[in-house]
Amino acid sequence: MPRWLTLFPWFVMVCALLFSAGIVVFGLHNAKRESDFTSQLTLEKGAALISALEGALRTGMGYHWSDEVLSDLLNKVGEQPDIVSLVITNRNGTVLMAADTKLIGTSFLSPEVLAELDPTRQVKWNATELPDGMPVFQVYKQFSVPQGERRRHGGGHRMMRRGLDGDSCGMLEASIAEGTSLVIFVEYDLTPLEEAQAADEKHMAVMFGILVFVGLVGCITLFLIQSYRRSRKLVQETTAFSSEILRTLPVGIISTDMDDRITSINPAAQDITGLTRTAATGRSLHDLLPGVWAVLEGRTAQDAAREQEAWCTVGERRVPLAISSSHIVTEEGEAIGTALIMRDLGEIRRLQSELRRRDRLVALGNMAAGIAHEVRNPLSAIKGLARFFMEASPEGSDESRMADIMTREVLRLDKVVGDLLDFARPDVLNLTDVGLNELVERARDMVRSDMDARKIRFEAELPEPPLSVRLDRDRMTQVLLNLFLNAVQAMPDGGRLMVRARMEGTELALDVADTGCGIAPERLADIFSPYFTTKASGTGLGLSICKTIIERLGGEISVTSEPGKGSTFSFWLPAKEVENPEDICPELFADTPSANPENGNPGGANSGGIKPTLLIAEDTDSNYELLHAILGKMYNLVRARDGMEAVTLFDEIKPDLILMDIKMPNLDGLEATKIIRELSPEVPIIMQSAFAYEYDRNAAKDAGCNEFITKPVAQDKLKMIVRRLLHSVESLVQLKVES
């Protein structure tokens, strides 16, 4: 509301008060003017009367009027209703003649009046009250008959003589003859004037009261209008706010009147029931939603507030709903309708089902983790022995061919176990800043031979400058490798594999597209589900693993496909630009060996013609035989069947390197490693395990291991790691000797 609207009532009130004050001032001023006018009018009236009497006296004296004539004159004049007294006195205030003859000879004028007589014969006046309280207006004047005029009329002796006889006229004539000044005194009754003035003041007070009342009523009316406007605006805002809340609430709300006719329905309720506002408003709830009505019918006030789950038929659909209701009441407690609240439990049921499915997968993963060790241990031995027999058999022989088949099947079984472990892998990620270009090139190199065999063209559109993504390098490589392999397998007759990357705000968007056979629309919804596959062979875990990894990295993945034209897998990840691209270097699995195993000198701390001694801590016989077949020709091998024996043998033989299994009886590999590290911080220790969890790697590193390898063991990689570690120890020893 504008500020001036709030100040307007105050402005009107101030104006009304100022107007009322003006009326008061005007009334007082008018009353004073009226009083002054009345005094002036009465004074003029008295002055005229005195002048007339003065003239009559002078005339009467000249013509020797009798006392009866002069007395009658005063009596006639004194009979006027507003005249209280009319007297003629001498200078001492003694009444010489009066309208009331009882006053003749009395002392009438007060000393105060006599003292105010003007020597210049000017009319004087005074407003006062008589002893009985009557307000009077007195007008008086001093006068005398000139001496010449007395001689002209020649009545001096006669006046004197009559005065001596005692009649009033004689007293008057005697005073004139003596030259004494006379005073004419008139009193007017002011009661009628004051009553009229009081009536005017009363009338003015009434008018003032009316104006004040009208002003106050106007101000109150303005305040009420403003209050009404504010209240209406508040109601409008509250209504708009409530409507917006009802519109955006994720639960359905339907209100009805006392006759169960629908008065309002929010969008969520429209989505749940399939009704529209137009079609629902004014219709009976019983007719439109009989299933909901059946649930609410017969419920008590105590039960209404509790949610009740029920299957309700909405149109042709059966929808699981949670329903509750409450009465809509006024401030006086009068019920005017019902508010119905409903929630669609379909999504909740789906989430519960998904949670149960995930719980089963977690249980499966835990079981797989336990089985993996028991499966991978013999797999490692079988794979190693198959490679050994294949290399020992003549090329092209049946033995070599059978050993090759055995090796491939072992690799396939190992991949199944590896995928199962990857899917059940805990949420442990090794996050680092990795260059996008490096990741794409790394995954491409892993499938380069397959692409070349199928004549698939690789295209990459990567942003410049290069981007760095905060992620787990190995897991992200696994994602790209899975997507690349799926694309290659979808193009048996060749095609294009395209990788496009772009920045969308603060996110990196990456597309992996192919021109292969595509995916049927009915299968797209399940493409990321575990064990779902469109290929004749495979575990169906690859894309599910990709989705899990992307989500753990804070991203999301989706797929679009058209049968016969190809598929596009897209995912988004948080990204940032690389300030120094040259600082990001590829990390390769292979290291350059410092010694050549083919020349018979593997290198090591005890090189110089003497084979280095390796302590093999392995409780499974087949796995030890495999390690002996791989390393026995180049190194002296000593076996320990558990962790306790490994610690004892280390103290006896002082080996150049230890190959430690993580899971052994009596004392596991981690605890044995910690004890050995207290005895020797320099001896290289390689931890091997059928588990591939990140926390196993971290636990091995914390215990003091130099390397971590997983079963089945890759022979070339194992040889390379052993050579590198022995060479590092030899270099360290040489450096100590030189120093």
XYZ file of C-alpha atoms in Angstrom, residues 143-698:
556
model
C -25.212 69.182 31.251
C -26.173 72.738 32.391
C -28.279 75.647 31.042
C -26.089 78.508 29.820
C -26.379 81.789 31.868
C -27.540 83.905 28.925
C -30.369 81.588 28.290
C -31.449 81.789 31.895
C -31.580 85.674 31.693
C -33.354 85.524 28.380
C -36.158 83.641 29.920
C -36.069 85.694 33.086
C -37.266 82.946 35.307
C -34.532 82.947 37.889
C -36.426 84.360 40.844
C -39.466 82.300 40.075
C -37.437 79.105 39.833
C -35.846 79.921 43.102
C -39.197 80.593 44.686
C -40.719 77.340 43.434
C -37.736 75.487 44.544
C -38.200 76.846 47.970
C -41.794 75.693 47.904
C -40.521 72.143 47.499
C -41.928 70.799 44.173
C -39.697 68.848 41.819
C -39.835 71.306 39.035
C -38.883 73.950 41.460
C -35.853 71.985 42.610
C -34.824 71.505 39.015
C -35.362 75.218 38.207
C -33.499 76.215 41.342
C -30.521 74.059 40.358
C -30.567 75.576 36.889
C -30.847 79.067 38.328
C -27.894 78.432 40.588
C -25.890 77.257 37.605
C -25.484 73.741 39.011
C -24.613 71.029 36.541
C -27.231 68.401 36.038
C -26.911 64.724 35.142
C -29.302 62.743 32.993
C -29.029 59.019 33.824
C -30.639 56.177 31.869
C -30.481 52.436 32.663
C -31.363 49.845 30.011
C -32.223 46.214 30.791
C -29.756 43.926 28.985
C -31.490 40.676 29.899
C -33.162 40.193 26.477
C -29.903 40.971 24.706
C -27.912 38.585 26.853
C -30.546 35.900 26.412
C -30.336 36.388 22.648
C -26.546 36.287 22.827
C -26.650 33.149 24.968
C -29.008 31.603 22.419
C -26.543 32.470 19.669
C -23.656 30.996 21.645
C -25.683 27.882 22.288
C -26.507 27.651 18.630
C -22.828 28.101 17.773
C -21.817 25.422 20.287
C -24.358 23.069 18.759
C -23.003 23.791 15.276
C -19.449 23.259 16.536
C -20.429 19.960 18.121
C -22.144 18.897 14.905
C -19.063 19.780 12.867
C -16.751 17.954 15.271
C -19.059 14.953 15.222
C -19.190 15.005 11.431
C -15.383 15.298 11.303
C -14.904 12.412 13.715
C -17.434 10.322 11.843
C -15.632 11.137 8.608
C -12.271 10.185 10.090
C -13.656 6.975 11.562
C -15.248 6.214 8.213
C -11.941 6.787 6.460
C -10.172 4.556 8.950
C -12.775 1.881 8.437
C -12.433 2.186 4.673
C -8.671 1.908 4.898
C -8.978 -1.011 7.295
C -11.414 -2.654 4.925
C -9.046 -2.152 2.018
C -6.127 -3.552 3.996
C -8.224 -6.471 5.172
C -9.419 -7.160 1.645
C -5.863 -6.991 0.341
C -4.693 -9.279 3.147
C -7.485 -11.707 2.356
C -6.553 -11.589 -1.328
C -2.884 -12.185 -0.552
C -3.748 -14.971 1.888
C -6.070 -16.530 -0.641
C -3.409 -16.294 -3.355
C -0.813 -17.771 -0.995
C -3.119 -20.600 0.027
C -4.030 -21.250 -3.593
C -0.356 -21.400 -4.562
C 0.379 -23.803 -1.717
C -2.543 -25.998 -2.711
C -1.409 -25.840 -6.339
C 2.162 -26.891 -5.585
C 1.513 -29.454 -2.848
C 2.604 -32.952 -3.894
C -0.507 -34.457 -2.263
C -4.005 -34.357 -3.682
C -6.558 -32.160 -1.879
C -10.283 -32.115 -2.650
C -12.732 -29.926 -0.735
C -16.470 -30.525 -0.613
C -19.486 -28.747 0.846
C -21.892 -30.265 3.345
C -23.744 -31.976 0.486
C -20.506 -33.675 -0.625
C -20.311 -31.623 -3.808
C -16.754 -30.858 -4.888
C -15.878 -27.186 -4.442
C -12.164 -27.298 -5.324
C -9.508 -29.734 -6.495
C -5.757 -29.069 -6.706
C -3.480 -30.150 -9.599
C -2.032 -33.106 -7.644
C -5.535 -34.465 -7.069
C -6.306 -33.934 -10.753
C -3.236 -35.975 -11.700
C -4.188 -38.752 -9.283
C -7.862 -38.969 -10.233
C -7.655 -37.939 -13.881
C -10.365 -35.310 -13.298
C -10.305 -31.694 -14.421
C -11.340 -28.707 -12.359
C -14.221 -27.917 -14.712
C -15.533 -31.454 -14.743
C -15.210 -31.936 -10.988
C -16.475 -28.650 -9.529
C -20.080 -28.906 -8.382
C -20.279 -32.674 -8.931
C -20.949 -35.218 -6.234
C -17.930 -37.007 -4.772
C -19.991 -40.184 -4.618
C -20.646 -40.082 -8.375
C -17.114 -39.167 -9.511
C -15.000 -41.157 -7.019
C -17.104 -43.966 -5.578
C -13.990 -45.831 -4.376
C -12.839 -42.836 -2.339
C -16.369 -42.276 -1.087
C -16.590 -45.890 0.070
C -13.401 -45.488 2.113
C -14.613 -42.299 3.815
C -18.203 -43.356 4.386
C -18.898 -44.338 7.918
C -15.627 -43.058 9.360
C -15.857 -41.296 12.718
C -14.310 -37.905 13.443
C -11.473 -39.677 15.284
C -10.743 -41.982 12.365
C -11.008 -39.312 9.678
C -7.660 -37.726 10.471
C -5.789 -41.053 10.215
C -4.531 -42.179 6.845
C -6.084 -45.301 5.467
C -4.571 -47.197 2.587
C -6.959 -48.515 0.008
C -7.139 -49.474 -3.637
C -9.481 -47.102 -5.396
C -10.853 -47.307 -8.881
C -10.244 -44.047 -10.689
C -11.822 -44.291 -14.114
C -10.439 -47.516 -15.526
C -7.358 -47.527 -13.281
C -6.867 -49.059 -9.849
C -4.662 -46.755 -7.816
C -3.263 -47.411 -4.331
C -4.106 -44.347 -2.215
C -3.528 -43.142 1.327
C -6.681 -41.207 2.291
C -7.494 -38.911 5.216
C -10.103 -36.221 5.757
C -11.053 -33.409 8.118
C -14.011 -31.060 8.546
C -13.784 -27.448 7.436
C -15.222 -25.272 10.212
C -15.753 -21.562 10.695
C -14.520 -19.498 13.638
C -17.826 -20.165 15.324
C -17.252 -23.899 15.022
C -19.848 -24.451 12.293
C -18.951 -27.183 9.790
C -19.177 -25.962 6.194
C -17.492 -28.794 4.330
C -14.834 -31.511 4.201
C -11.179 -31.481 3.132
C -10.030 -34.737 1.578
C -6.293 -35.486 1.423
C -4.962 -38.303 -0.748
C -1.515 -39.580 -1.655
C -0.667 -41.822 -4.579
C 1.200 -44.795 -3.139
C 2.156 -46.163 -6.555
C 5.543 -44.404 -6.595
C 6.171 -45.341 -2.958
C 5.372 -48.979 -3.727
C 7.737 -48.842 -6.698
C 10.504 -47.355 -4.537
C 9.898 -50.000 -1.896
C 10.167 -52.680 -4.548
C 13.364 -51.076 -5.850
C 14.743 -50.976 -2.302
C 13.977 -54.652 -1.792
C 15.652 -55.410 -5.117
C 18.701 -53.431 -4.046
C 18.765 -55.270 -0.744
C 18.812 -58.535 -2.658
C 21.626 -57.224 -4.841
C 23.579 -56.158 -1.763
C 23.128 -59.614 -0.313
C 24.213 -61.056 -3.634
C 27.260 -58.793 -3.665
C 28.230 -59.826 -0.151
C 27.875 -63.439 -1.149
C 29.860 -62.816 -4.330
C 32.629 -61.176 -2.353
C 32.931 -64.281 -0.208
C 32.777 -66.633 -3.169
C 35.235 -64.608 -5.276
C 38.204 -65.557 -3.173
C 37.327 -69.225 -3.303
C 36.744 -69.060 -7.072
C 39.658 -66.890 -8.061
C 42.258 -68.876 -6.161
C 41.756 -72.044 -8.239
C 41.159 -69.909 -11.343
C 44.564 -68.356 -10.868
C 46.182 -71.777 -10.653
C 44.240 -73.143 -13.634
C 45.084 -70.125 -15.770
C 48.775 -70.260 -14.889
C 49.034 -73.963 -15.518
C 47.166 -73.677 -18.809
C 49.589 -70.954 -19.961
C 52.492 -73.112 -18.807
C 51.291 -76.171 -20.722
C 50.497 -74.082 -23.807
C 54.021 -72.646 -23.846
C 55.538 -76.072 -23.169
C 53.538 -77.853 -25.922
C 54.520 -77.729 -29.580
C 52.722 -74.984 -31.480
C 49.689 -76.335 -33.333
C 49.455 -79.515 -31.297
C 46.279 -80.760 -29.669
C 47.774 -80.081 -26.250
C 48.511 -76.447 -27.163
C 45.046 -75.981 -28.634
C 43.336 -77.460 -25.571
C 45.470 -75.316 -23.263
C 44.463 -72.240 -25.268
C 40.781 -73.130 -24.957
C 41.232 -73.645 -21.214
C 42.937 -70.230 -20.924
C 40.113 -68.428 -22.753
C 37.427 -70.081 -20.623
C 39.307 -69.205 -17.465
C 39.520 -65.610 -18.654
C 35.780 -65.586 -19.396
C 34.957 -67.002 -15.982
C 37.315 -64.487 -14.378
C 35.533 -61.669 -16.197
C 32.171 -62.888 -14.887
C 33.528 -62.909 -11.344
C 35.158 -59.498 -11.883
C 31.923 -57.955 -13.193
C 30.014 -59.379 -10.257
C 32.535 -57.872 -7.848
C 32.461 -54.538 -9.654
C 28.698 -54.436 -9.396
C 28.814 -55.225 -5.675
C 31.785 -52.925 -5.023
C 31.338 -50.573 -2.028
C 31.107 -46.813 -2.507
C 34.839 -46.217 -2.105
C 36.336 -44.031 -4.842
C 39.854 -42.747 -5.352
C 39.073 -39.244 -6.644
C 41.758 -37.292 -8.514
C 41.865 -34.646 -11.252
C 42.150 -36.584 -14.501
C 42.401 -35.157 -18.024
C 39.504 -35.997 -20.317
C 41.766 -36.463 -23.346
C 43.861 -38.995 -21.436
C 40.801 -41.031 -20.429
C 39.413 -41.208 -23.955
C 42.788 -42.141 -25.436
C 43.390 -44.738 -22.724
C 40.029 -46.477 -23.342
C 40.549 -46.259 -27.127
C 43.924 -48.005 -26.878
C 42.262 -50.903 -25.045
C 39.835 -51.541 -27.930
C 42.071 -50.404 -30.788
C 42.750 -53.957 -31.990
C 39.033 -54.809 -32.015
C 38.207 -51.617 -33.958
C 40.941 -52.298 -36.473
C 39.727 -55.867 -36.944
C 36.185 -54.688 -37.712
C 37.283 -51.600 -39.669
C 35.584 -49.191 -37.294
C 36.517 -45.509 -37.645
C 37.057 -43.583 -34.429
C 36.146 -39.891 -34.203
C 36.604 -37.608 -31.194
C 35.401 -34.037 -30.657
C 36.957 -32.858 -27.399
C 36.882 -29.307 -26.024
C 39.849 -26.983 -26.029
C 41.530 -26.227 -23.724
C 41.565 -29.726 -22.247
C 39.264 -30.433 -19.339
C 39.941 -31.983 -15.970
C 37.302 -34.062 -14.230
C 37.263 -34.950 -10.540
C 36.765 -38.717 -10.589
C 38.240 -42.173 -10.066
C 40.599 -42.784 -12.995
C 40.226 -46.568 -13.056
C 36.450 -46.566 -12.633
C 35.985 -43.950 -15.349
C 38.242 -45.913 -17.667
C 36.024 -48.919 -16.958
C 32.932 -46.892 -17.971
C 34.422 -45.738 -21.281
C 35.803 -49.210 -22.003
C 32.366 -50.794 -21.457
C 30.697 -48.241 -23.733
C 33.379 -48.608 -26.420
C 33.172 -52.428 -26.330
C 29.356 -52.334 -26.596
C 29.641 -49.980 -29.567
C 32.249 -52.201 -31.276
C 30.128 -55.332 -30.728
C 27.109 -53.504 -32.212
C 29.058 -52.887 -35.484
C 30.331 -56.319 -36.693
C 30.530 -55.038 -40.278
C 32.227 -51.750 -39.458
C 30.979 -48.238 -38.869
C 31.828 -45.159 -36.807
C 32.462 -44.768 -33.089
C 32.113 -41.111 -32.120
C 32.993 -39.413 -28.842
C 31.724 -35.848 -28.375
C 32.332 -33.760 -25.278
C 31.071 -30.271 -24.426
C 30.588 -27.995 -21.455
C 27.033 -27.343 -20.253
C 27.370 -24.775 -17.510
C 29.599 -26.321 -14.870
C 29.060 -29.860 -16.140
C 30.840 -31.937 -18.743
C 28.496 -33.664 -21.175
C 29.978 -36.636 -23.060
C 28.308 -38.698 -25.790
C 29.439 -42.117 -27.027
C 27.615 -42.780 -30.302
C 27.794 -45.624 -32.809
C 26.235 -46.481 -36.149
C 25.399 -50.044 -35.143
C 22.235 -52.089 -34.980
C 20.566 -50.011 -32.253
C 18.288 -51.111 -29.431
C 14.589 -51.903 -29.628
C 12.393 -49.257 -27.905
C 10.789 -51.807 -25.560
C 14.231 -52.724 -24.218
C 15.512 -49.211 -23.518
C 13.784 -49.014 -20.127
C 15.726 -52.070 -18.869
C 19.065 -51.366 -20.523
C 20.741 -50.381 -17.216
C 19.169 -53.188 -15.164
C 21.506 -55.864 -13.747
C 21.800 -59.056 -15.788
C 19.845 -57.579 -18.703
C 21.589 -57.940 -22.052
C 20.724 -57.766 -25.734
C 23.737 -59.882 -26.728
C 23.880 -63.628 -27.150
C 26.679 -63.820 -24.590
C 27.622 -61.657 -21.651
C 26.767 -61.155 -18.007
C 24.445 -58.158 -18.457
C 26.295 -56.219 -15.746
C 28.393 -53.884 -17.882
C 25.895 -51.025 -18.335
C 24.568 -51.445 -14.788
C 28.133 -51.014 -13.521
C 28.545 -47.938 -15.729
C 25.387 -46.375 -14.298
C 26.470 -47.105 -10.730
C 29.911 -45.549 -11.260
C 28.514 -42.423 -12.961
C 25.988 -41.868 -10.174
C 28.668 -42.324 -7.495
C 30.702 -39.638 -9.260
C 27.791 -37.206 -8.951
C 26.578 -37.534 -12.557
C 23.830 -39.192 -14.548
C 23.642 -41.333 -17.669
C 20.995 -41.898 -20.345
C 20.597 -43.613 -23.711
C 18.831 -42.893 -26.993
C 18.660 -45.411 -29.771
C 17.014 -46.113 -33.113
C 17.004 -49.652 -34.504
C 19.185 -49.933 -37.598
C 20.802 -46.500 -37.122
C 22.727 -46.738 -33.873
C 22.740 -45.752 -30.217
C 24.027 -42.825 -28.193
C 24.988 -43.081 -24.528
C 25.245 -39.697 -22.790
C 26.437 -38.845 -19.313
C 27.101 -35.634 -17.368
C 29.812 -35.033 -14.753
C 31.075 -32.021 -12.765
C 34.103 -30.604 -14.600
C 36.651 -27.763 -14.648
C 39.232 -26.440 -17.067
C 42.851 -27.506 -16.703
C 45.172 -24.578 -16.038
C 48.297 -26.506 -17.024
C 47.411 -29.398 -19.360
C 51.020 -30.544 -19.476
C 50.792 -31.425 -15.760
C 48.306 -34.202 -16.466
C 50.228 -37.238 -17.739
C 48.903 -40.698 -18.543
C 49.520 -43.322 -15.944
C 50.320 -46.585 -17.689
C 50.281 -50.017 -16.140
C 53.660 -50.976 -17.466
C 56.967 -49.683 -16.164
C 60.229 -49.901 -17.967
C 62.169 -52.817 -16.485
C 65.708 -52.267 -15.387
C 66.757 -55.761 -16.234
C 65.963 -58.195 -19.005
C 64.615 -61.508 -17.834
C 65.726 -63.176 -21.001
C 69.430 -62.708 -20.251
C 69.175 -64.775 -17.088
C 69.867 -61.894 -14.712
C 66.607 -60.679 -13.145
C 68.384 -58.052 -11.132
C 67.839 -57.441 -7.409
C 69.664 -56.720 -4.245
C 71.501 -60.009 -4.299
C 72.291 -60.014 -8.010
C 75.753 -60.641 -9.148
C 75.275 -64.267 -10.024
C 73.167 -65.200 -6.984
C 69.407 -65.556 -7.418
C 67.347 -63.278 -5.171
C 65.288 -65.028 -2.517
C 61.516 -64.575 -2.578
C 59.298 -65.487 0.379
C 55.904 -66.764 -0.913
C 53.182 -66.632 1.751
C 50.386 -68.731 0.156
C 48.111 -71.280 1.835
C 46.689 -72.738 -1.425
C 48.913 -75.372 -3.032
C 47.743 -74.780 -6.596
C 48.458 -71.075 -6.366
C 51.946 -71.705 -4.989
C 52.670 -74.175 -7.785
C 51.613 -71.522 -10.290
C 53.886 -68.909 -8.705
C 56.712 -71.444 -8.649
C 56.182 -72.127 -12.353
C 56.250 -68.368 -13.125
C 59.125 -67.271 -10.850
C 60.976 -70.469 -9.895
C 63.484 -70.336 -12.742
C 64.647 -66.800 -11.883
C 64.449 -66.699 -8.088
C 64.889 -68.835 -5.014
C 61.396 -69.417 -3.594
C 60.633 -70.154 0.026
C 57.026 -70.929 0.997
C 55.119 -70.012 4.125
C 51.653 -71.555 4.593
C 50.253 -68.848 6.916
C 51.079 -65.416 8.216
C 52.760 -66.628 11.398
C 55.122 -68.838 9.436
C 55.859 -65.958 7.077
C 56.996 -63.766 9.992
C 59.203 -66.555 11.366
C 60.804 -67.352 7.997
C 61.442 -63.677 7.301
C 63.481 -63.418 10.478
C 65.476 -66.535 9.519
C 66.208 -66.138 5.801
C 66.015 -62.322 5.289
C 64.383 -62.558 1.801
C 64.875 -59.943 -0.929
C 61.091 -59.723 -1.603
C 57.877 -61.043 -0.116
C 54.763 -62.109 -2.030
C 51.974 -62.075 0.597
C 48.449 -63.478 0.262
C 45.901 -61.296 2.067
C 43.704 -64.142 3.348
C 45.532 -66.899 5.312
C 44.885 -68.934 8.478
C 46.400 -68.211 11.921
C 47.584 -64.730 10.928
C 46.338 -62.927 7.794
C 48.576 -61.102 5.347
C 47.811 -57.607 6.655
C 48.816 -58.393 10.240
C 51.897 -60.320 9.083
C 52.934 -57.333 6.927
C 52.637 -54.923 9.878
C 54.915 -57.136 12.000
C 57.493 -57.516 9.225
C 57.488 -53.750 8.638
C 58.534 -53.243 12.251
C 61.478 -55.562 11.584
C 62.441 -54.158 8.173
C 61.057 -51.008 6.534
C 62.994 -51.658 3.267
C 62.022 -55.151 2.137
C 59.547 -54.994 -0.815
C 56.173 -56.630 -0.094
C 53.600 -57.450 -2.797
C 50.069 -58.142 -1.543
C 47.928 -60.491 -3.644
C 44.216 -61.172 -3.242
C 41.192 -62.436 -5.068
C 39.369 -59.320 -3.855
C 39.506 -56.141 -5.907
C 37.844 -53.706 -3.499
C 39.344 -50.292 -3.016
C 39.406 -50.676 0.746
C 41.504 -53.834 0.323
C 44.043 -51.803 -1.660
C 43.997 -49.049 0.935
